[in-house]
Amino acid sequence: MPKSSKKQPRHAPAPYARPGHGGGGGPSSSTDGARGQLDRFEHKMGTSLLHHSLGQHLLKNPLVTQAMIEKAALRASDVVLEVGPGTGNLTLKLLEAAKRVVAVEHDPRMVVELQKRVQGTELAHKLELHHADFMKLELPFFNLCIANIPYQISSPLIFKLLAHPPKFRCAILMVQREFALRLCAKPGDELYGRLSINCRLLAKVDHLMKVSKNSFRPPPKVDSSVVRIEPLNPPPPVNFVEWDGLVRLCFNRKNKTLGAIFKTTSVIKLLEENVRTHRALAQGGGGDGGGGGGGGGGGDAMETDVGAEVKRAVAEVLEAAGGADQRSAKMDIDDFMLLLAKFNERGIHFSS
């Protein structure tokens, strides 16, 4: 297929780029039948629909598709969410086994092909197909999420799933291998970071299998992995926005000590601003008029002292939370929970 001379900008909303855009397998129950149907379907539309330069590749190994479904322990009564069904190879397998499949596809060409593929079949009534940007869509109810997801939105996609109020049973997701390793990393691992700890705060995460790039046609440049994400129910009693504010701050320099991070001028200034904001909100935003008790001079003096107050509080919090010599790269969820609680006790918050 000749390459287009017009480059797609990185920030363009469509189409989502990912290896395995077509899912895996086919409607046939046998491996040979599924492979044959995939070959015929790719020959028919592959050159005209696939944007190889954007990472759209067909999964040619139906065993991977079957393994994803088996790992999900799919039931006949389940409603399955699939993000990025592409040409529908995984979708057809899901339709055979589930009560209903809610598929969200951003690429209009793939929407048309998937509609054609199920039209007139006994599976058509079980498919609820949304032509939409997943990140802007209000999610309906679902029990499971099984998907070969758009790789460049992997992180926000996962946290949108985990924020969905009715807790789903689990998500079986195909992601880039390096992303999977970061997702599953533990304290002390080289790839351990903000993604790792935030996901583990909200869910149990397991690496299920590595998927070779040779399982795709044409093969992408990197291998993939399948992960299982099971939301914690109930979720931990923590304000996630504030938690993430603290974690982001710490993992910006994960190999530095907490003492070094929290004594920098920029961090102290940020904490001062947050203290002032939360105090203003606690007072109802009012301070300019009147009311009872002391004059404005006391308030001015208090504002002047905020910087010194924050510096003292930071030193005391770090000591109470295990010492200023700790490094984010080796801290676990309990360590950060304690740190956040101690900061909050001193009136220091990480959300504005």
Coordinates of C-alpha atoms in Angstrom, one line a residue:
M1 CA 0.0 0.0 0.0
P2 CA 1.5 3.3 -0.9
K3 CA 2.3 5.6 1.9
S4 CA 0.3 8.8 2.2
S5 CA 2.3 11.9 1.9
K6 CA 0.2 13.5 4.6
K7 CA 1.5 12.7 8.0
Q8 CA -1.0 12.2 10.9
P9 CA -0.2 14.5 13.8
R10 CA 0.5 12.8 17.1
H11 CA -2.4 14.6 18.8
A12 CA -5.0 13.7 16.1
P13 CA -8.0 12.1 17.7
A14 CA -8.6 9.4 15.0
P15 CA -8.0 6.8 14.2
Y16 CA -6.5 5.2 17.4
A17 CA -3.2 3.5 16.6
R18 CA -2.4 0.1 18.0
P19 CA -1.1 -3.3 17.0
G20 CA -3.8 -5.9 16.7
H21 CA -6.5 -3.4 15.5
G22 CA -8.5 -6.3 14.1
G23 CA -8.7 -8.4 17.3
G24 CA -8.2 -12.1 16.9
G25 CA -9.8 -15.2 15.6
G26 CA -13.1 -15.4 13.7
P27 CA -16.6 -16.8 14.0
S28 CA -15.6 -20.4 13.1
S29 CA -15.1 -22.7 16.1
S30 CA -11.9 -24.3 14.5
T31 CA -8.5 -22.7 14.4
D32 CA -8.2 -23.4 10.7
G33 CA -11.6 -22.0 9.9
A34 CA -11.0 -18.9 11.9
R35 CA -7.6 -18.4 10.2
G36 CA -9.1 -19.0 6.8
Q37 CA -11.8 -16.4 7.3
L38 CA -9.3 -13.9 8.6
D39 CA -7.1 -14.4 5.5
R40 CA -10.0 -13.9 3.2
F41 CA -11.2 -10.8 5.1
E42 CA -7.8 -9.2 5.2
H43 CA -7.3 -9.9 1.5
K44 CA -10.6 -8.2 0.8
M45 CA -10.2 -5.0 2.8
G46 CA -6.7 -4.9 4.4
T47 CA -5.0 -2.7 1.9
S48 CA -7.8 -0.2 1.7
L49 CA -8.6 0.0 5.5
L50 CA -5.4 -0.5 7.5
H51 CA -3.2 2.4 8.3
H52 CA 0.0 0.5 8.9
S53 CA 1.9 3.8 9.5
L54 CA -0.4 4.4 12.4
G55 CA 0.1 0.9 13.9
Q56 CA -3.0 -0.8 12.7
H57 CA -2.2 -4.5 12.4
L58 CA -4.4 -7.6 12.3
L59 CA -4.0 -10.3 14.9
K60 CA -3.5 -13.5 12.9
N61 CA -3.3 -15.9 15.8
P62 CA -6.7 -17.1 16.9
L63 CA -5.2 -18.9 19.9
V64 CA -4.4 -15.6 21.5
T65 CA -8.1 -14.5 21.2
Q66 CA -9.3 -17.7 22.6
A67 CA -6.8 -17.4 25.5
M68 CA -8.0 -13.9 26.4
I69 CA -11.6 -15.1 26.5
E70 CA -10.7 -18.2 28.7
K71 CA -8.7 -16.0 31.1
A72 CA -11.8 -13.8 31.5
A73 CA -14.0 -16.8 32.6
L74 CA -16.7 -15.4 30.3
R75 CA -20.3 -16.4 31.2
A76 CA -23.3 -16.6 28.9
S77 CA -25.0 -13.9 31.1
D78 CA -22.2 -11.4 30.8
V79 CA -22.3 -7.9 29.1
V80 CA -18.8 -7.4 27.6
L81 CA -17.2 -4.0 26.8
E82 CA -14.8 -4.0 23.9
V83 CA -12.7 -0.9 23.1
G84 CA -11.5 -0.7 19.6
P85 CA -13.1 -3.7 17.9
G86 CA -11.5 -2.9 14.6
T87 CA -12.5 -5.4 11.9
G88 CA -14.3 -7.5 14.5
N89 CA -12.3 -10.8 14.9
L90 CA -12.4 -10.7 18.7
T91 CA -15.9 -9.2 18.6
L92 CA -17.3 -12.2 16.8
K93 CA -15.9 -14.6 19.4
L94 CA -17.3 -12.5 22.2
L95 CA -20.7 -12.4 20.6
E96 CA -20.8 -16.2 20.4
A97 CA -20.1 -16.5 24.2
A98 CA -21.7 -13.4 25.9
K99 CA -25.2 -12.1 26.4
R100 CA -24.3 -8.8 24.7
V101 CA -21.2 -6.9 23.5
V102 CA -20.9 -3.2 23.8
A103 CA -18.2 -2.2 21.3
V104 CA -16.7 1.3 21.0
E105 CA -14.9 2.2 17.8
H106 CA -13.5 5.6 16.8
D107 CA -12.5 4.8 13.2
P108 CA -15.6 5.2 11.0
R109 CA -14.2 2.8 8.4
M110 CA -13.9 0.1 10.9
V111 CA -17.4 0.8 12.2
V112 CA -18.8 0.2 8.6
E113 CA -16.8 -3.0 8.2
L114 CA -17.9 -4.4 11.5
Q115 CA -21.6 -3.6 10.8
K116 CA -21.2 -5.4 7.4
R117 CA -19.7 -8.4 9.1
V118 CA -22.5 -9.0 11.5
Q119 CA -25.4 -7.8 9.4
G120 CA -27.9 -10.6 8.7
T121 CA -26.3 -13.0 11.1
E122 CA -27.8 -14.5 14.2
L123 CA -25.3 -12.6 16.3
A124 CA -26.3 -9.1 15.1
H125 CA -28.9 -8.5 17.8
K126 CA -26.3 -9.0 20.5
L127 CA -24.0 -6.2 19.3
E128 CA -24.3 -2.6 20.6
L129 CA -21.9 -0.6 18.5
H130 CA -20.9 2.9 19.4
H131 CA -19.0 5.1 16.9
A132 CA -17.4 7.4 19.5
D133 CA -14.2 8.5 21.3
F134 CA -14.0 6.1 24.2
M135 CA -12.5 8.8 26.5
K136 CA -15.6 11.1 25.9
L137 CA -18.2 8.3 26.1
E138 CA -20.4 7.8 29.2
L139 CA -19.9 4.1 29.8
P140 CA -22.9 1.9 30.1
F141 CA -23.2 -1.1 32.4
F142 CA -20.8 -4.0 31.7
N143 CA -19.5 -7.1 33.6
L144 CA -16.2 -7.6 31.8
C145 CA -13.9 -5.6 29.5
I146 CA -12.0 -7.7 27.0
A147 CA -10.1 -5.7 24.4
N148 CA -7.1 -5.1 22.3
I149 CA -6.9 -1.5 23.4
P150 CA -5.6 1.6 21.6
Y151 CA -2.1 1.7 22.9
Q152 CA -1.5 5.5 23.0
I153 CA -4.4 5.9 25.4
S154 CA -3.7 2.8 27.5
S155 CA -3.2 4.7 30.8
P156 CA -6.2 7.1 30.7
L157 CA -8.3 4.3 29.4
I158 CA -7.5 2.0 32.3
F159 CA -8.1 4.7 34.9
K160 CA -11.4 5.6 33.3
L161 CA -12.4 1.9 33.6
L162 CA -11.4 1.8 37.2
A163 CA -13.4 5.0 38.0
H164 CA -16.6 3.5 36.5
P165 CA -19.0 3.4 39.5
P166 CA -20.6 -0.1 39.0
K167 CA -17.5 -2.2 39.5
F168 CA -16.9 -4.7 36.7
R169 CA -15.6 -8.2 37.4
C170 CA -12.3 -7.8 35.6
A171 CA -10.6 -6.5 32.4
I172 CA -8.5 -8.6 30.1
L173 CA -6.5 -6.2 28.0
M174 CA -3.9 -6.5 25.3
V175 CA -1.2 -3.7 25.8
Q176 CA 2.3 -3.0 24.7
R177 CA 4.7 -5.2 26.6
E178 CA 6.7 -2.4 28.2
F179 CA 3.5 -0.8 29.4
A180 CA 2.4 -4.1 30.9
L181 CA 5.7 -4.4 32.7
R182 CA 5.3 -0.9 34.1
L183 CA 1.8 -1.7 35.1
C184 CA 2.8 -4.8 37.0
A185 CA 6.1 -3.4 38.5
K186 CA 6.7 -3.6 42.3
P187 CA 8.7 -1.3 44.6
G188 CA 12.4 -1.6 43.8
D189 CA 11.8 -2.7 40.2
E190 CA 13.4 -0.5 37.5
L191 CA 10.0 0.2 35.8
Y192 CA 8.2 0.9 39.1
G193 CA 6.5 4.3 39.0
R194 CA 3.4 6.4 39.2
L195 CA 1.4 4.1 36.8
S196 CA 2.3 1.0 38.9
I197 CA 1.3 2.3 42.3
N198 CA -1.8 4.1 41.1
C199 CA -3.1 1.0 39.4
R200 CA -2.3 -1.2 42.4
L201 CA -4.1 1.2 44.7
L202 CA -7.3 0.6 42.8
A203 CA -7.0 -3.0 41.5
K204 CA -5.2 -6.3 41.5
V205 CA -3.0 -6.6 38.4
D206 CA -1.6 -9.7 36.8
H207 CA 0.6 -10.3 33.7
L208 CA -1.0 -13.2 31.9
M209 CA 1.0 -13.8 28.8
K210 CA 3.5 -12.3 26.3
V211 CA 2.2 -12.0 22.7
S212 CA 4.9 -12.0 20.0
K213 CA 4.9 -9.3 17.3
N214 CA 4.8 -12.2 14.8
S215 CA 1.2 -12.9 15.9
F216 CA 0.2 -9.8 13.9
R217 CA 0.1 -9.0 10.2
P218 CA 2.1 -7.0 9.4
P219 CA 4.2 -7.5 12.5
P220 CA 4.6 -4.3 14.6
K221 CA 8.0 -3.2 16.0
V222 CA 7.3 -4.3 19.6
D223 CA 5.8 -7.3 21.4
S224 CA 2.6 -7.1 23.3
S225 CA 1.3 -8.6 26.6
V226 CA -2.1 -9.5 28.0
V227 CA -2.9 -8.3 31.5
R228 CA -5.8 -9.0 33.9
I229 CA -7.1 -6.1 36.0
E230 CA -9.5 -6.8 38.8
P231 CA -10.9 -3.7 40.6
L232 CA -10.8 -3.6 44.4
N233 CA -14.3 -3.6 45.8
P234 CA -14.8 -1.6 47.9
P235 CA -12.1 0.8 46.7
P236 CA -9.6 2.2 49.2
P237 CA -10.9 5.2 51.3
V238 CA -8.7 7.8 49.7
N239 CA -9.2 10.9 47.6
F240 CA -7.6 9.7 44.4
V241 CA -7.1 13.2 43.0
E242 CA -5.1 14.2 46.1
W243 CA -3.3 10.8 46.2
D244 CA -2.2 11.2 42.6
G245 CA -1.0 14.7 43.3
L246 CA 1.3 13.4 46.0
V247 CA 2.5 10.4 43.9
R248 CA 3.1 12.6 40.8
L249 CA 5.3 14.9 42.9
C250 CA 7.3 12.1 44.4
F251 CA 7.8 10.1 41.2
N252 CA 8.9 13.0 39.1
R253 CA 12.3 12.3 40.8
K254 CA 11.7 8.8 42.1
N255 CA 15.4 8.0 42.9
K256 CA 15.9 11.2 45.0
T257 CA 15.1 11.2 48.7
L258 CA 11.9 12.7 50.0
G259 CA 13.9 15.2 51.8
A260 CA 15.5 16.4 48.6
I261 CA 12.2 16.5 46.8
F262 CA 10.2 18.4 49.4
K263 CA 12.9 21.0 50.2
T264 CA 13.1 22.4 46.7
T265 CA 11.8 25.9 46.2
S266 CA 9.3 25.0 43.6
V267 CA 7.7 22.3 45.8
I268 CA 7.6 24.5 48.9
K269 CA 5.9 27.2 46.8
L270 CA 3.4 24.8 45.4
L271 CA 2.5 23.6 48.9
E272 CA 2.2 27.2 50.1
E273 CA -0.3 27.9 47.4
N274 CA -2.3 24.8 48.2
V275 CA -2.4 25.7 51.9
R276 CA -3.7 29.2 51.0
T277 CA -6.3 27.8 48.6
H278 CA -7.7 25.2 51.1
R279 CA -7.8 27.8 53.9
A280 CA -9.8 30.2 51.6
L281 CA -12.2 27.4 50.7
A282 CA -12.6 26.5 54.4
Q283 CA -13.6 30.1 55.1
G284 CA -16.2 30.0 52.3
G285 CA -14.0 32.1 50.0
G286 CA -14.9 35.2 52.0
G287 CA -12.3 37.3 53.8
D288 CA -13.1 40.6 52.4
G289 CA -15.8 41.7 54.4
G290 CA -16.4 42.1 57.8
G291 CA -17.8 39.7 60.1
G292 CA -16.7 39.0 63.5
G293 CA -13.6 38.8 65.3
G294 CA -10.1 40.2 64.6
G295 CA -9.1 42.7 62.1
G296 CA -7.4 42.2 58.8
G297 CA -3.9 42.6 60.2
G298 CA -3.9 39.1 61.7
G299 CA -4.8 37.7 58.3
D300 CA -1.9 39.5 56.7
A301 CA 0.5 38.2 59.3
M302 CA -0.8 34.7 58.8
E303 CA -0.2 34.9 55.1
T304 CA 3.4 36.1 55.7
D305 CA 4.1 33.1 57.9
V306 CA 2.7 30.4 55.6
G307 CA 6.1 29.8 54.0
A308 CA 7.9 29.2 57.3
E309 CA 4.9 27.1 58.5
V310 CA 5.0 24.9 55.5
K311 CA 8.8 24.3 55.8
R312 CA 8.4 23.3 59.5
A313 CA 5.4 21.0 58.7
V314 CA 7.3 19.3 55.9
A315 CA 10.2 18.5 58.1
E316 CA 8.0 17.1 60.8
V317 CA 5.8 15.1 58.4
L318 CA 8.8 13.4 56.8
E319 CA 10.2 12.5 60.2
A320 CA 6.8 11.1 61.3
A321 CA 6.3 9.1 58.1
G322 CA 9.6 7.2 58.2
G323 CA 12.3 9.7 57.5
A324 CA 13.5 12.1 54.8
D325 CA 15.9 9.5 53.4
Q326 CA 13.1 7.4 51.9
R327 CA 13.0 7.1 48.1
S328 CA 9.8 6.8 46.1
A329 CA 11.3 4.0 44.0
K330 CA 11.2 1.7 47.0
M331 CA 8.0 2.9 48.7
D332 CA 4.8 0.9 48.7
I333 CA 1.1 1.8 49.0
D334 CA 1.2 1.8 52.8
D335 CA 4.2 4.1 52.8
F336 CA 2.4 6.7 50.6
M337 CA -0.9 6.3 52.6
L338 CA 1.0 7.2 55.8
L339 CA 2.8 10.1 54.1
L340 CA -0.5 11.6 52.7
A341 CA -2.3 11.2 56.1
K342 CA 0.5 13.0 57.9
F343 CA 0.5 15.9 55.4
N344 CA -3.3 16.2 55.6
E345 CA -3.1 16.3 59.5
R346 CA -0.9 19.3 59.1
G347 CA -3.3 21.0 56.7
I348 CA -1.1 20.3 53.6
H349 CA -3.0 19.0 50.6
F350 CA -2.1 18.0 47.0
S351 CA -5.2 19.1 45.1
S352 CA -6.3 22.6 44.5

